[in-house]
Short mmCIF file of C-alpha atoms and ligand atoms in Angstrom, two decimals:
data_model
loop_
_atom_site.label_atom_id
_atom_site.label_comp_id
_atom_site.label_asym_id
_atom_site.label_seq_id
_atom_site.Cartn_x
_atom_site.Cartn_y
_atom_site.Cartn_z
CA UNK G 1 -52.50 -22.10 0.18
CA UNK G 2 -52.41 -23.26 -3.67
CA UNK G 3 -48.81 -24.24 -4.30
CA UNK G 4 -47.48 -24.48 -7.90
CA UNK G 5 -45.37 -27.00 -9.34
CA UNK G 6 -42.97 -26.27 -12.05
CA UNK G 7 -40.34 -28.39 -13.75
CA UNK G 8 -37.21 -26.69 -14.70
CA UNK G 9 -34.14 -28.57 -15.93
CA UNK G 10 -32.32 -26.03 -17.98
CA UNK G 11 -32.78 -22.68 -16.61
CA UNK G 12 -31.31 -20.58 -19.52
CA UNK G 13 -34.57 -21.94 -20.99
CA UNK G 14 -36.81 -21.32 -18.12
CA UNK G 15 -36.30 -17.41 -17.90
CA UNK G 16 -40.09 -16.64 -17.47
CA UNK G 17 -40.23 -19.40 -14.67
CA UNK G 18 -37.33 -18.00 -12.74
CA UNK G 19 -38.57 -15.02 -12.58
CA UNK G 20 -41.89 -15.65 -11.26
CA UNK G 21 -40.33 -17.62 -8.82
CA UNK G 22 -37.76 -14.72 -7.83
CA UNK G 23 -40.75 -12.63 -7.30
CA UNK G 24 -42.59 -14.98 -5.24
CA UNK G 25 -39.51 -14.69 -3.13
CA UNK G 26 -39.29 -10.58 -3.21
CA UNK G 27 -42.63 -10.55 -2.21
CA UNK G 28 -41.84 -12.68 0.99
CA UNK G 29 -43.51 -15.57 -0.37
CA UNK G 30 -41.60 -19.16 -0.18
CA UNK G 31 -39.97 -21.30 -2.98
CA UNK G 32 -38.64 -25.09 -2.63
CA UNK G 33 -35.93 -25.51 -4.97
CA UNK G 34 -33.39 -27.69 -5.93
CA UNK G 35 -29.77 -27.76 -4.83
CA UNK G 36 -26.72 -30.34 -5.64
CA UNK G 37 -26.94 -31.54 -1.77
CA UNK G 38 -30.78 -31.90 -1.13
CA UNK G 39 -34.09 -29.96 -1.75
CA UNK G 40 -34.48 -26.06 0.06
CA UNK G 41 -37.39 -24.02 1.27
CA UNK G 42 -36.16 -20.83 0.58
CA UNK G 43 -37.01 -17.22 1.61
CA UNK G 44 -35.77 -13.51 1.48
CA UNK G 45 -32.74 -13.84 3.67
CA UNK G 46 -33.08 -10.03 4.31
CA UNK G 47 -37.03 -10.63 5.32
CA UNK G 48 -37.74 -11.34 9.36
CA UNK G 49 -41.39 -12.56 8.03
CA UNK G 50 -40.02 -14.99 5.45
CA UNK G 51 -37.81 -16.38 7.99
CA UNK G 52 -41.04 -16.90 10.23
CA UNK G 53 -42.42 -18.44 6.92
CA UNK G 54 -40.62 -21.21 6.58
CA UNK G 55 -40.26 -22.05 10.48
CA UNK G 56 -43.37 -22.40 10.40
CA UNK G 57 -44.06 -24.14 7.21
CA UNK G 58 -41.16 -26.34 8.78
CA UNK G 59 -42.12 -27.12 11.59
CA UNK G 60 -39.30 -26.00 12.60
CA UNK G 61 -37.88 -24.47 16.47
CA UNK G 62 -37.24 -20.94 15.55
CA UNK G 63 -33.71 -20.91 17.72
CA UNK G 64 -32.33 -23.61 14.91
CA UNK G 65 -30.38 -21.07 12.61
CA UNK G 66 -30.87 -20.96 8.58
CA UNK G 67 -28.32 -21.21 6.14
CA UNK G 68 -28.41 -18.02 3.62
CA UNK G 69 -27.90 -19.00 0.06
CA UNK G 70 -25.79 -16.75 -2.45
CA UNK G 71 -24.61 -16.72 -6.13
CA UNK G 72 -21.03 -15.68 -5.59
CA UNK G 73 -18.56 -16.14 -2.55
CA UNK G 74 -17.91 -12.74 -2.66
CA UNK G 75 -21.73 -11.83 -1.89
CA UNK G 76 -21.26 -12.76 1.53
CA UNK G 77 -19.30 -9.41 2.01
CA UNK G 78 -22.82 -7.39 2.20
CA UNK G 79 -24.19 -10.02 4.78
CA UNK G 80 -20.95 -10.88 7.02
CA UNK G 81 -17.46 -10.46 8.13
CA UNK G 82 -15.45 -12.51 6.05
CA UNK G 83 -11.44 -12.97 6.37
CA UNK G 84 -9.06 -14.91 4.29
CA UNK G 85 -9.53 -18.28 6.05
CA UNK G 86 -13.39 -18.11 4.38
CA UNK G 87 -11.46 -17.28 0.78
CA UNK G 88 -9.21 -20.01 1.36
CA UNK G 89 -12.38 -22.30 1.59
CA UNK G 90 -14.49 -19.95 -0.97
CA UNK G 91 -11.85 -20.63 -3.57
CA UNK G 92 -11.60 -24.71 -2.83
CA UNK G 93 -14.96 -25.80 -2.38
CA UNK G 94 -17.41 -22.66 -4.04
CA UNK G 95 -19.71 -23.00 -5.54
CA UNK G 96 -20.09 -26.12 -4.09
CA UNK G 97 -21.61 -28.28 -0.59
CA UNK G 98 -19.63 -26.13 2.22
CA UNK G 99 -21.37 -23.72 4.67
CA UNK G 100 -19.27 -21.33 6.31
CA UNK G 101 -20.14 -19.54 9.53
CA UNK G 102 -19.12 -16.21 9.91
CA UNK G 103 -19.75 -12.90 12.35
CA UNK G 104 -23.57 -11.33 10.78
CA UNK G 105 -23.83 -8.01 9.38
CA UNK G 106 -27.07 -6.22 9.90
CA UNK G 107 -28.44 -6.93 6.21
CA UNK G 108 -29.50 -10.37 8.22
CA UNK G 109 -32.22 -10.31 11.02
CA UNK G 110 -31.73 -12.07 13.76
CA UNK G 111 -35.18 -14.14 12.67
CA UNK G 112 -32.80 -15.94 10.48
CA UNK G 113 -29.72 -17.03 12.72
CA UNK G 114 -32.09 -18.13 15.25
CA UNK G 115 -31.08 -15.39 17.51
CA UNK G 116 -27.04 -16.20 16.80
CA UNK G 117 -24.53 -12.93 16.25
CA UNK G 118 -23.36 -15.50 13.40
CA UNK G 119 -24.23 -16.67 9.87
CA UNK G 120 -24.36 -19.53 8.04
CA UNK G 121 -22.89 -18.61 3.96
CA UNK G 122 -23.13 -21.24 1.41
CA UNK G 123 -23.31 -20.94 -2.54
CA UNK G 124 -24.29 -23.38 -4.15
CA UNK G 125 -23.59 -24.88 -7.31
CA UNK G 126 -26.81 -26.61 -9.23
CA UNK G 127 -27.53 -24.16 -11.65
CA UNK G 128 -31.16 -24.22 -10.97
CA UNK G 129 -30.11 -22.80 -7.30
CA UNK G 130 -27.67 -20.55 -8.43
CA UNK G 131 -29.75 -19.06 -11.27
CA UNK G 132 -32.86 -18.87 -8.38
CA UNK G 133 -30.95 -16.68 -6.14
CA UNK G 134 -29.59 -14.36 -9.16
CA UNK G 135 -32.94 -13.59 -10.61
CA UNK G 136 -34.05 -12.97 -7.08
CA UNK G 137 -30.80 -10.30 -6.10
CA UNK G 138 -31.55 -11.30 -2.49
CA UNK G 139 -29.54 -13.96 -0.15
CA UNK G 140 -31.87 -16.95 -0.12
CA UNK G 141 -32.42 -18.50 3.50
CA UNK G 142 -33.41 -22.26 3.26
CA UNK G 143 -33.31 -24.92 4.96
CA UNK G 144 -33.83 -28.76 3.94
CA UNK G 145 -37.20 -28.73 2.21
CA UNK G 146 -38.83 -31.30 4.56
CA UNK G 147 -40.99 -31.32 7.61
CA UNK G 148 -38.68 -30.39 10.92
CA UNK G 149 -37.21 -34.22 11.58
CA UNK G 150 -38.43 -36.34 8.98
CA UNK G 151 -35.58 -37.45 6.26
CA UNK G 152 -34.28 -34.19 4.01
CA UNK G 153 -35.80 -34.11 0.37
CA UNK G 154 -33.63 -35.55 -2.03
CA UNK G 155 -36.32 -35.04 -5.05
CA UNK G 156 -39.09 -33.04 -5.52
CA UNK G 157 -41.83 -35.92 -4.80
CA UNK G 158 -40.92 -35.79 -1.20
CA UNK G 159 -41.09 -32.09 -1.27
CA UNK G 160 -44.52 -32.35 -2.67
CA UNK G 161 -45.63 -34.99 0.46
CA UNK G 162 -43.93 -32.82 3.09
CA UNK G 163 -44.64 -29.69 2.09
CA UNK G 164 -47.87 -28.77 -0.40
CA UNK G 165 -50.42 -26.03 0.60
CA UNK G 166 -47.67 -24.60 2.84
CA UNK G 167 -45.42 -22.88 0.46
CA UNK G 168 -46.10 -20.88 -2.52
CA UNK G 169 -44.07 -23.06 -5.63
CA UNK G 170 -42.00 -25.41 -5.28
CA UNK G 171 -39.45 -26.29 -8.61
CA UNK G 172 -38.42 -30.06 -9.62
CA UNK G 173 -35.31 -29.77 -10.90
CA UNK G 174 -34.87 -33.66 -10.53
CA UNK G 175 -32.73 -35.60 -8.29
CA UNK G 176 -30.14 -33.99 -6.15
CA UNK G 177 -26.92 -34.71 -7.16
CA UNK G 178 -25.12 -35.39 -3.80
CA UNK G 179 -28.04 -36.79 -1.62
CA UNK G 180 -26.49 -35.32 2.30
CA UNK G 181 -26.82 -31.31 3.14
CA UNK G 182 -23.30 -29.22 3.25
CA UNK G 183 -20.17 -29.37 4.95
CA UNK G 184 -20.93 -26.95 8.01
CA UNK G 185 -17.17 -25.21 9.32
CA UNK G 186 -16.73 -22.50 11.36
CA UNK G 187 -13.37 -20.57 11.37
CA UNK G 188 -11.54 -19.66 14.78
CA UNK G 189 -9.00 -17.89 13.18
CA UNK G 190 -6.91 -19.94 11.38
CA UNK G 191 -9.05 -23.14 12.80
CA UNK G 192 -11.80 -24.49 10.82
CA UNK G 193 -13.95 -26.70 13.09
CA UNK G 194 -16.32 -29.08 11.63
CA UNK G 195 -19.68 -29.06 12.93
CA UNK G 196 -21.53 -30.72 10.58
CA UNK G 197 -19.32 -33.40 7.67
CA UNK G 198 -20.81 -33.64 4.20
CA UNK G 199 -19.84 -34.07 0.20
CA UNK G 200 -16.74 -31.72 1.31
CA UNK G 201 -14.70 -34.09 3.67
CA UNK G 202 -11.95 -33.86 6.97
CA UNK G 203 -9.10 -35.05 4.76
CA UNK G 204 -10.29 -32.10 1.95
CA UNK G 205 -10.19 -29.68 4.65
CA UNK G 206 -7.31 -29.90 5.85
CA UNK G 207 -5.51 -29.81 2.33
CA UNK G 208 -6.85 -26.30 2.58
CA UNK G 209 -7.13 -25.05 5.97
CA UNK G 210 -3.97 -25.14 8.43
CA UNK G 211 -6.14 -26.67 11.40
CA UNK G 212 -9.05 -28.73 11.22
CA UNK G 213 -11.01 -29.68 14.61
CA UNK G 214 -13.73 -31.96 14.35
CA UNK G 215 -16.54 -31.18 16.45
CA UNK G 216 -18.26 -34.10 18.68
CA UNK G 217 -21.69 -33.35 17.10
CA UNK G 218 -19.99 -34.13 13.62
CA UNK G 219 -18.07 -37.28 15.21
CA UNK G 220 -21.20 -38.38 16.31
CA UNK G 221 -19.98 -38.62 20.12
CA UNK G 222 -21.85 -35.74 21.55
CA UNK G 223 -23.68 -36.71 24.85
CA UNK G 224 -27.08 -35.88 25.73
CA UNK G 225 -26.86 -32.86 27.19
CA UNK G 226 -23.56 -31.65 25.34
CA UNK G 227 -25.13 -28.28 23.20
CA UNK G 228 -23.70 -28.62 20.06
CA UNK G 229 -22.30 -25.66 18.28
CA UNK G 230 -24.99 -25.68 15.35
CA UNK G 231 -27.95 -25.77 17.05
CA UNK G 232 -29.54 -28.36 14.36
CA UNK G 233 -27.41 -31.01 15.29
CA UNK G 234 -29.03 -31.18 18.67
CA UNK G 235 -32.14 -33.03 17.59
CA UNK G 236 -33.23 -36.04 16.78
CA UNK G 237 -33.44 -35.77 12.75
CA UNK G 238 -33.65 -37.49 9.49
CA UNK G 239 -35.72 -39.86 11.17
CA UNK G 240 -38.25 -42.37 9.59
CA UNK G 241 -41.41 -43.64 11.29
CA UNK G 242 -40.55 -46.45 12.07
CA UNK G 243 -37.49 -47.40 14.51
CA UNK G 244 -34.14 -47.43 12.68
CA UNK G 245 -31.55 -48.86 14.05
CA UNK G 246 -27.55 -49.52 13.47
CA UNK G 247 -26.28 -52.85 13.25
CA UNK G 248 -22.57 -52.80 14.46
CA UNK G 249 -20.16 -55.55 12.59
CA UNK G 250 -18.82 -57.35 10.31
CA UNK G 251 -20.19 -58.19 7.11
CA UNK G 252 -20.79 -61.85 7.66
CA UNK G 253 -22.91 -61.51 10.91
CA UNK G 254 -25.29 -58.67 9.11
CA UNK G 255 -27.26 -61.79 7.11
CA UNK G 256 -27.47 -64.23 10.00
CA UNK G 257 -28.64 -61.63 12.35
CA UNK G 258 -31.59 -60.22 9.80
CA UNK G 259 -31.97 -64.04 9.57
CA UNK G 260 -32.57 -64.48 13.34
CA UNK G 261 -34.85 -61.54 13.68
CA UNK G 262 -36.99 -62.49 11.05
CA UNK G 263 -37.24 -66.58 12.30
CA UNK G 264 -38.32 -64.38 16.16
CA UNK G 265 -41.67 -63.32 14.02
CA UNK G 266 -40.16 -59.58 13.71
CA UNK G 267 -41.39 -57.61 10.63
CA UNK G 268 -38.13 -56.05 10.05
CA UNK G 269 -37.05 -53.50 6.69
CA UNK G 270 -33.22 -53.45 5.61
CA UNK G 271 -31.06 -50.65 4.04
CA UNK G 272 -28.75 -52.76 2.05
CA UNK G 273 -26.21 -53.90 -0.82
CA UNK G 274 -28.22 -55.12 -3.63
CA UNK G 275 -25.95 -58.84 -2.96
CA UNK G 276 -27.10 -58.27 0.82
CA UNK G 277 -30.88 -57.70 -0.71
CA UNK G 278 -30.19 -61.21 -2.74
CA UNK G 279 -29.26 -63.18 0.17
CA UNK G 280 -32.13 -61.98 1.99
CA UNK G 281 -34.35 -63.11 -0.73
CA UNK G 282 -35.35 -59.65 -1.67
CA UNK G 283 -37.89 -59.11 1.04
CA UNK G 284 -38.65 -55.89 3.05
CA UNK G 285 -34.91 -54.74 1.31
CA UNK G 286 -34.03 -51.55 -0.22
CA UNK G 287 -30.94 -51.10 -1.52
CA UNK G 288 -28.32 -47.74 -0.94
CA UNK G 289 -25.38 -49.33 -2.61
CA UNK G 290 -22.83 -51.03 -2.30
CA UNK G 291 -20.64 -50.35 1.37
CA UNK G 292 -17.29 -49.42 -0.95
CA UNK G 293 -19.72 -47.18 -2.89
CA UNK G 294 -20.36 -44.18 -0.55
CA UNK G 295 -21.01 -42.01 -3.33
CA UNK G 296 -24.11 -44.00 -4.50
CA UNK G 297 -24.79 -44.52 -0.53
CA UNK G 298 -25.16 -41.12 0.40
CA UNK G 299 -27.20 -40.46 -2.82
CA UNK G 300 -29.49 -43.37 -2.09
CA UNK G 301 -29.75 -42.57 1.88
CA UNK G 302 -32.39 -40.55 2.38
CA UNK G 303 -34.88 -41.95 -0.37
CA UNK G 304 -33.74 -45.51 1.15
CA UNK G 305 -35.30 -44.00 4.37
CA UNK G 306 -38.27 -42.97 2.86
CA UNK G 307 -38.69 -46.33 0.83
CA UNK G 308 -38.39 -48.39 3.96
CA UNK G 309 -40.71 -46.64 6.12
CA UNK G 310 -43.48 -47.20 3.43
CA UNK G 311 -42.85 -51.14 3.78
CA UNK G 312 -45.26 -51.21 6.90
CA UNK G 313 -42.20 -52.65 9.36
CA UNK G 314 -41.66 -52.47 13.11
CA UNK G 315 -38.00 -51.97 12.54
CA UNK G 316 -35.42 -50.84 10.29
CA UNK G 317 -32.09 -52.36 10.15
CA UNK G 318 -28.83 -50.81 8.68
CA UNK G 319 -25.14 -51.88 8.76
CA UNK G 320 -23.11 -49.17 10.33
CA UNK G 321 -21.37 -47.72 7.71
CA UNK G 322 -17.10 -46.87 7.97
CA UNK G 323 -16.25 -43.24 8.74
CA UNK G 324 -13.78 -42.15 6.92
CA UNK G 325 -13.80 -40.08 4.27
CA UNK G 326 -17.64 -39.55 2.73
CA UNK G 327 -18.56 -42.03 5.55
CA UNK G 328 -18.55 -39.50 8.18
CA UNK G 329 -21.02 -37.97 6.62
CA UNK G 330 -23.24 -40.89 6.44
CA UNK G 331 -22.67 -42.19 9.70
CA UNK G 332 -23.49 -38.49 11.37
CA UNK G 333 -26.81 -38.95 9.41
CA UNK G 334 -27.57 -41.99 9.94
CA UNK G 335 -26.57 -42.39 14.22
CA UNK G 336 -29.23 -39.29 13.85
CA UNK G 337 -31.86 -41.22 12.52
CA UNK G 338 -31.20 -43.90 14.25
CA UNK G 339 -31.40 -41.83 17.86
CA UNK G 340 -28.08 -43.22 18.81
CA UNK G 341 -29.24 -47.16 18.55
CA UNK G 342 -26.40 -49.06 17.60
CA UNK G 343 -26.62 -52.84 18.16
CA UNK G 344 -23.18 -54.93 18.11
CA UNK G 345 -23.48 -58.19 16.15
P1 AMP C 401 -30.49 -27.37 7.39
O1 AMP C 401 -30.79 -26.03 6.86
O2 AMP C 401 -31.72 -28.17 7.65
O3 AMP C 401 -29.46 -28.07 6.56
O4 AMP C 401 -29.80 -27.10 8.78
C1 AMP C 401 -28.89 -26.04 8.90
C2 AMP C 401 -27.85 -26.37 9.92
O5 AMP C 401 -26.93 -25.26 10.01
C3 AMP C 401 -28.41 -26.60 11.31
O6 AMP C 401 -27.75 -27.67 11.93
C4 AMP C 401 -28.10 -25.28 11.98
O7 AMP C 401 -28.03 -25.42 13.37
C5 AMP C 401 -26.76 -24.90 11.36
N1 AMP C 401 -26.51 -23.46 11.43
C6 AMP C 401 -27.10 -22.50 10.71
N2 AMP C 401 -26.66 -21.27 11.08
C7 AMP C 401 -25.75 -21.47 12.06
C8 AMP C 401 -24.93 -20.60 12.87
N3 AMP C 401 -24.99 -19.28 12.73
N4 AMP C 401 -24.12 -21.17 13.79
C9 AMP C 401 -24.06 -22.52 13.92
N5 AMP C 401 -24.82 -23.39 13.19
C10 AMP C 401 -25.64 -22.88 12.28
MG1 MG C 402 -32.50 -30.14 7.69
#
């Protein structure tokens, strides 16, 4: 399959664009698009094929459920049972990085929820996204724009290496904003449980929601044959090639124990500070920011990933990172990545 590439940065200038891509989507064709927490392959939510699509375009096990995309919170009233714990939310955090899991409607096949009675609701808020799934007047299903496992797209380059010849058009929109996919909660009643931490964090939750329970898939403690409650967090995921793995401590054994490795003859990569990248003379690093700057970090993450399988090592180190606040995020990605390896220095 030929896939086109298109550049749009201001959609109110990029009518034409949008709506070839909109009918791409009608047809039950798929589009990669940008969002404000990474890169989607996107398909007619209301479409069983489409949903086959991009599984398969993926790579992806058919029982791990897509998120549906929409352009107002309200939309998710003709696709599932919402309540006033999801308004709550809706009216916090939407448009924004939060996926809410509610009962399905019909208007969703099953194809989509990976077999689930529930759904997955997010709306998202880069206006490329949001103008994508208004020109289109269908939910969009999409999942990260990457091949099933490898890091999630973060720009459209990677899309382009993952993903050419098996979708129809994919749209650069440039960098994503946040860098890590959504917030997933469900709501038991009045509880929101956290199944998946992103850009919206524990602490913001609970200014909003009277409970907040943090799943052990999200905590990172789930054992081995634990199912987790989103399917997706069950595998092993945003991995690179080569192995990655967690170095556990504090900041002054990190250099001395890159140090040691390297003086054994191993060919090792680091995810670092750019002063850690200094003191290891700038060799085989790549920097993510700076560990008080979890903003940048989670931005950086995923690329960083990327950028240090490409150096050709056997291994790639990375301190673990703290876990509150935006951290918990990171550190759910990155134990992921890393398979669980976590070496204490
Ligand atoms: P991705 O689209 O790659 O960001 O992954 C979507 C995540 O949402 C996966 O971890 C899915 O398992 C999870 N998910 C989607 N729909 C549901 C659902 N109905 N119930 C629980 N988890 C879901
Ligand atoms: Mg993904």
């Amino acid at each position: 399959m030929k896939t086109e590439i298109i550049k749009i940065n201001n959609p109110a200038t990029a009518q034409d664009e949008l709506c070839r891509a909109a009918q791409i989507l009608r047809r039950g064709g798929l589009v990669v698009f940008p969002t404000e927490t990474v890169y989607g392959l996107g398909g007619d939510a209301t479409d069983p094929d489409a949903a086959r699509k991009i599984y398969e375009a993926k790579g992806r096990p058919s029982n791990n459920p897509l998120i549906i995309h929409i352009a107002h919170p309200e939309d998710a009233e003709q696709y599932a049972v919402t309540n006033e714990y999801y308004y709550r939310l809706a009216r916090a955090f939407m448009p924004g990085p939060l996926t809410v899991i509610l009962p399905k409607k019909d208007t969703i096949p099953v194809e989509v929820t990976g077999g689930l009675d529930t759904v997955a609701v997010r709306c998202p808020s880069h206006p490329v996204a949001h103008a994508l799934i208004k020109a289109t007047e269908r939910p969009i299903a999409a999942p990260s724009a990457n091949i099933s496992g490898r890091p999630s797209p973060t720009s459209a380059d990677y899309c382009i290496s993952d993903l050419e010849g098996k979708v129809d058009m994919i749209i650069d929109g440039g960098e994503c904003d946040i860098g890590l996919e959504s917030t997933i909660v469900m709501l038991r009643g009045s509880t929101a449980v956290l199944l998946r931490p992103g850009a919206v964090t524990y602490d913001a939750l609970c200014c909003v929601c009277e409970t907040v329970e943090l799943s052990a898939a999200a905590e990172g403690t789930l054992a081995e044959n634990e199912r987790p409650l989103a399917p997706g967090m069950m595998y092993r995921h945003y991995a690179p090639n080569a192995p990655f793995v967690l170095l556990d401590g504090a900041r002054e054994a990190f250099i001395p124990y890159i140090q040691s490795r390297r003086m054994s003859g191993e060919q090792c990569a680091v995810i670092c500070s750019a002063e850690e990248a200094k003191a290891l003379d700038e060799k085989n690093t790549v920097i993510y920011g700076d560990p008080e700057d979890l903003t940048t970090q989670a931005h950086r993450l995923f690329s960083a990933l990327r950028e240090a399988d490409v150096l050709g090592c056997d291994v790639i180190y990375a301190r673990k990172p703290a876990t509150d606040g935006l951290g918990l995020a990171l550190y759910n990605r990155m134990i992921r990545a890393a398979s669980h390896t976590v070496i204490k220095i």
